[in-house]
Amino acid sequence: MKCDCDKLPEPPPAPPRYIEGHKLIGPFLHATGLTCRKFTELSVERMDSPLKPLSKLRWILHWLLCDLCRPLPRRLANLRVLMREVDRRGDLADPAAQLPEESRTRMMEALRRESEK
Amino acid sequence: MNPPVSDLQPLTAECLMGESGHLYGYAVLRVCDHHHAEDLVQDCILTAWQKRDSFDGKSSLRTWMIGILKHKVFDYHRKSVRTPSRPSGNQISEEDEEGDMLDKLFNTHGSWKIDPSVGMGFLDESPEQALLRSEVMDFISRCIARLPVRLRVLFTAREFDQMPVPEAAILAGATPGSAAVLLTRARHQLRDCLQRSFLQEP
């Protein structure tokens, strides 16, 4: 299935205060491996395995420095809980999937045979 | 979601078949193959019929049947790991067309191009509160369905079946070494899709 996310609206640009601030510290963060991109990658990575000590230090330092990134780990954790709860309730389903009528008839026939046993 | 069925109302074939459409939607989302999804739903309905006396109405009929279907999906995935004939090559190539999601989100210095917070307020609430919003479940389903096949198989095996990463990687036809990259991509695509979906809301 091809993603049709292009039909959805684009998120707004980063806040001006963030852009101005990162014009100054962006190159430093880039040089030290403490960028927002690295932080998001590590935030996702730590969901599957513990970070190595140096990565963990980078992650903590960035978490302390960057207002825009700070909520990300909590949001990822909440999203995981939310998705598992939706799955537990049995509410997940591909909205585009339609069971073909002939398949429904075939299932009904199999169920009828089973009920006659 | 259907209301709980009382013990006084025995399950009929029609009751079970009434859930077939939703079960099919769930199976398609999880196995990404319409033919196998149909087989799993039929198997689930027959099992539900055989076990109908054990349905106590404490949960809805849908939740009970999805519980049975989850076991079928899990067995299907286990079997697929032992006989790794899927996903096919065409399916695997799909996520390569998506490009690098992170390049769209970050500039060359690794700073955000977009505001990652706008529209994501539902993830600042408790999950219980967030689920009170009817659109949350709908958007999650839609955004998972939009993931390319290999990412979806990997992501759902990891997140819902809570498989270890190496096992989920084999299941998705990925190498364990590339699984971390693919999971990262899946989570960013999902985050991006959810953000845009909520921005679309009036």
XYZ file of C-alpha atoms in Angstrom:
319
model
C 0.000 0.000 0.000
C 1.496 3.317 -1.061
C 1.510 6.045 1.551
C -0.872 8.866 0.665
C 0.418 11.112 3.449
C 1.044 13.788 0.811
C -2.696 14.467 0.880
C -2.434 15.436 4.540
C -1.385 18.978 5.543
C 2.282 19.774 6.108
C 3.265 20.526 9.706
C 4.167 24.201 10.323
C 7.854 25.226 10.366
C 9.830 25.149 13.597
C 9.121 28.123 15.932
C 11.188 31.302 15.153
C 12.803 31.247 18.611
C 14.038 27.705 18.006
C 15.320 28.573 14.504
C 17.218 31.624 15.786
C 18.683 29.704 18.711
C 19.776 26.791 16.562
C 21.424 29.082 13.993
C 23.891 29.786 16.776
C 24.213 26.402 18.465
C 23.300 24.138 15.494
C 26.882 23.811 14.152
C 28.167 23.124 17.689
C 25.488 20.471 18.242
C 26.325 19.001 14.829
C 30.049 18.866 15.610
C 29.488 17.211 18.981
C 26.873 14.702 17.836
C 24.171 16.302 19.979
C 21.753 17.318 17.231
C 17.966 17.148 17.416
C 18.116 14.510 14.680
C 20.503 12.384 16.723
C 18.336 12.899 19.801
C 15.224 11.633 18.002
C 17.146 8.648 16.603
C 18.410 7.772 20.088
C 14.954 8.344 21.595
C 13.574 5.704 19.252
C 16.582 3.393 19.670
C 16.217 3.322 23.464
C 12.681 1.938 23.032
C 14.227 -1.339 21.839
C 17.561 -1.539 23.655
C 19.489 0.413 26.322
C 21.765 3.126 24.964
C 25.533 2.824 25.179
C 27.053 5.122 27.841
C 28.298 7.809 25.410
C 24.991 7.847 23.522
C 23.111 8.042 26.810
C 25.220 11.037 27.876
C 24.557 12.772 24.543
C 20.862 12.015 24.876
C 20.658 13.456 28.420
C 22.621 16.588 27.490
C 20.385 17.284 24.514
C 17.270 16.624 26.619
C 18.513 19.300 29.036
C 19.376 21.780 26.263
C 16.450 21.601 23.841
C 12.879 22.659 24.715
C 11.467 21.444 21.416
C 12.856 17.916 21.747
C 12.176 17.462 25.473
C 8.583 16.157 25.174
C 9.508 13.619 22.456
C 10.509 10.632 24.650
C 7.355 10.946 26.764
C 5.207 11.194 23.622
C 6.830 8.108 22.098
C 6.235 6.184 25.331
C 2.591 7.349 25.469
C 2.104 6.407 21.829
C 3.365 2.901 22.557
C 0.949 2.506 25.495
C -1.884 3.962 23.431
C -1.308 1.649 20.475
C -1.064 -1.442 22.648
C -4.303 -0.480 24.376
C -6.066 0.044 21.035
C -4.745 -3.356 19.927
C -5.811 -5.020 23.204
C -9.338 -3.711 22.749
C -9.415 -5.172 19.249
C -10.161 -1.808 17.657
C -7.353 -1.808 15.070
C -8.399 -2.504 11.492
C -7.363 -1.420 8.020
C -10.197 1.010 7.153
C -9.759 0.331 3.429
C -10.072 -3.471 3.706
C -13.432 -4.821 2.519
C -14.184 -8.516 2.847
C -15.272 -9.706 -0.635
C -18.832 -10.999 -0.781
C -17.755 -14.367 -2.222
C -15.349 -14.822 0.701
C -18.135 -14.034 3.154
C -20.338 -16.629 1.427
C -17.509 -19.186 1.554
C -17.016 -18.563 5.266
C -20.729 -18.846 5.928
C -20.784 -22.168 4.076
C -17.805 -23.473 6.088
C -19.529 -22.370 9.291
C -22.750 -24.100 8.241
C -20.840 -27.345 7.601
C -19.131 -27.005 10.990
C -22.448 -26.416 12.768
C -23.957 -29.545 11.192
C -21.202 -31.782 12.578
C -17.634 -1.860 19.597
C -20.445 -4.341 20.119
C -22.174 -4.476 23.484
C -21.457 -7.541 25.615
C -23.647 -10.495 24.685
C -25.562 -11.914 27.619
C -25.227 -15.564 28.615
C -28.926 -15.873 27.865
C -28.282 -15.171 24.193
C -26.442 -18.139 22.652
C -23.981 -17.225 19.920
C -25.345 -17.892 16.475
C -23.486 -18.278 13.205
C -24.926 -14.904 12.157
C -23.513 -13.237 15.307
C -20.036 -14.532 14.475
C -20.282 -13.649 10.795
C -21.392 -10.153 11.796
C -17.835 -9.523 12.981
C -16.179 -10.936 9.848
C -15.666 -7.522 8.222
C -13.845 -6.049 11.225
C -11.832 -9.246 11.727
C -10.777 -9.056 8.098
C -9.674 -5.427 8.524
C -7.577 -6.445 11.533
C -6.051 -9.430 9.712
C -5.160 -7.350 6.625
C -3.480 -4.777 8.840
C -1.400 -7.468 10.532
C -0.474 -9.892 7.744
C -0.589 -7.474 4.757
C -1.950 -10.178 2.459
C -5.623 -10.389 1.519
C -5.690 -14.141 0.802
C -3.975 -15.109 4.031
C -6.169 -12.619 5.896
C -9.287 -14.345 4.568
C -7.977 -17.773 5.595
C -7.153 -16.512 9.083
C -10.598 -14.947 9.519
C -12.332 -18.140 8.410
C -10.163 -20.164 10.773
C -10.958 -17.709 13.577
C -14.711 -17.882 12.983
C -14.673 -21.697 12.981
C -12.623 -21.740 16.194
C -15.016 -19.221 17.770
C -17.925 -21.474 16.825
C -16.233 -24.503 18.385
C -15.480 -22.525 21.560
C -18.748 -20.589 21.694
C -19.700 -22.100 25.062
C -16.627 -20.502 26.631
C -17.735 -16.973 25.665
C -18.951 -15.453 28.928
C -19.952 -11.984 27.735
C -17.525 -10.210 30.075
C -15.932 -8.586 27.049
C -17.610 -7.727 23.774
C -17.958 -10.422 21.133
C -15.549 -8.421 18.948
C -12.837 -8.287 21.612
C -13.246 -12.023 22.276
C -12.981 -12.909 18.584
C -10.036 -10.553 18.023
C -8.324 -12.406 20.904
C -8.734 -15.659 18.971
C -7.596 -14.020 15.727
C -4.468 -12.621 17.409
C -3.372 -16.180 18.236
C -3.968 -17.176 14.611
C -1.934 -14.195 13.376
C 0.838 -15.020 15.824
C 0.932 -18.661 14.650
C 0.935 -17.457 11.043
C 3.912 -15.191 11.722
C 5.774 -17.983 13.548
C 5.179 -20.307 10.629
C 6.349 -17.589 8.210
C 9.604 -17.246 10.135
C 10.244 -20.967 9.709
C 9.384 -20.857 5.991
C 10.647 -17.415 4.966
C 8.888 -17.074 1.639
C 7.482 -13.608 2.341
C 7.312 -10.673 2.070
C 7.898 -10.840 -1.659
C 10.544 -8.776 -3.375
C 7.982 -6.309 -4.676
C 6.641 -5.737 -1.203
C 10.117 -5.223 0.199
C 10.918 -2.509 -2.315
C 7.977 -0.380 -1.226
C 9.582 1.382 1.698
C 12.617 2.263 -0.368
C 10.386 4.648 -2.351
C 9.543 6.539 0.805
C 12.952 8.179 0.921
C 14.555 9.087 4.183
C 11.881 10.467 6.449
C 14.472 12.109 8.665
C 15.841 14.207 5.781
C 12.369 15.721 5.446
C 12.243 16.577 9.135
C 15.755 17.904 9.773
C 18.109 20.351 8.063
C 21.772 19.666 7.307
C 22.773 20.737 10.848
C 20.330 18.170 12.272
C 17.887 20.840 13.530
C 14.097 20.527 13.123
C 12.635 21.996 9.925
C 9.117 21.530 11.300
C 7.479 22.081 14.660
C 7.195 18.517 16.037
C 4.787 19.557 18.803
C 1.869 21.068 16.878
C -1.042 18.623 16.700
C 0.599 16.151 19.084
C -1.194 17.317 22.224
C -3.042 13.996 22.477
C 0.286 12.374 23.387
C 0.706 14.780 26.305
C -2.516 13.419 27.825
C -2.705 10.095 29.613
C -3.475 7.214 27.210
C -6.842 6.745 28.970
C -7.765 10.364 28.271
C -6.503 10.209 24.704
C -8.660 7.159 23.971
C -11.762 9.132 24.910
C -11.214 11.001 21.638
C -12.910 8.953 18.955
C -10.511 10.063 16.223
C -7.409 8.723 18.004
C -8.186 5.058 17.328
C -9.194 5.844 13.761
C -6.004 7.797 13.008
C -3.781 5.125 14.565
C -5.390 2.432 12.384
C -5.116 4.575 9.253
C -1.504 5.530 9.898
C -0.409 1.942 10.593
C -2.183 0.873 7.393
C -0.163 3.514 5.502
C 3.180 2.040 6.539
C 4.893 0.147 3.700
C 4.446 -3.610 4.064
C 7.836 -4.534 5.473
C 7.829 -1.698 7.984
C 4.298 -2.614 9.037
C 5.112 -6.296 9.582
C 8.239 -5.376 11.545
C 6.572 -2.639 13.559
C 3.415 -4.560 14.506
C 5.410 -7.697 15.411
C 7.637 -5.599 17.647
C 4.999 -3.313 19.162
C 1.929 -5.526 19.416
C 3.329 -9.051 19.634
C 6.328 -7.677 21.570
C 8.691 -9.939 19.660
C 12.441 -9.468 20.206
C 13.886 -7.244 17.457
C 15.952 -10.002 15.749
C 12.907 -12.279 15.524
C 10.667 -9.479 14.235
C 13.357 -8.629 11.661
C 13.446 -12.181 10.285
C 9.665 -12.163 10.112
C 9.696 -8.959 8.061
C 12.391 -10.250 5.713
C 14.956 -7.772 7.085
C 18.376 -8.393 8.508
C 18.658 -7.921 12.273
C 21.255 -5.232 11.575
C 18.841 -3.152 9.488
C 15.894 -3.665 11.848
C 16.815 -0.719 14.088
C 16.934 1.620 11.092
C 13.628 0.292 9.768
C 11.938 0.550 13.178
C 13.185 4.127 13.475
C 11.751 4.884 10.060
C 8.429 3.229 10.918
C 8.091 5.211 14.139
C 8.927 8.488 12.417
C 6.494 7.792 9.585
C 3.819 6.969 12.125
C 4.568 10.093 14.152
C 4.524 12.214 10.989
C 1.246 10.675 9.771
C -0.435 11.154 13.166
C 0.712 14.760 13.365
C -0.610 15.548 9.898
C -3.857 13.690 10.604
C -4.500 15.788 13.705
C -3.576 18.981 11.831
C -6.257 18.084 9.316
C -8.867 18.099 12.097
C -10.997 21.280 12.109
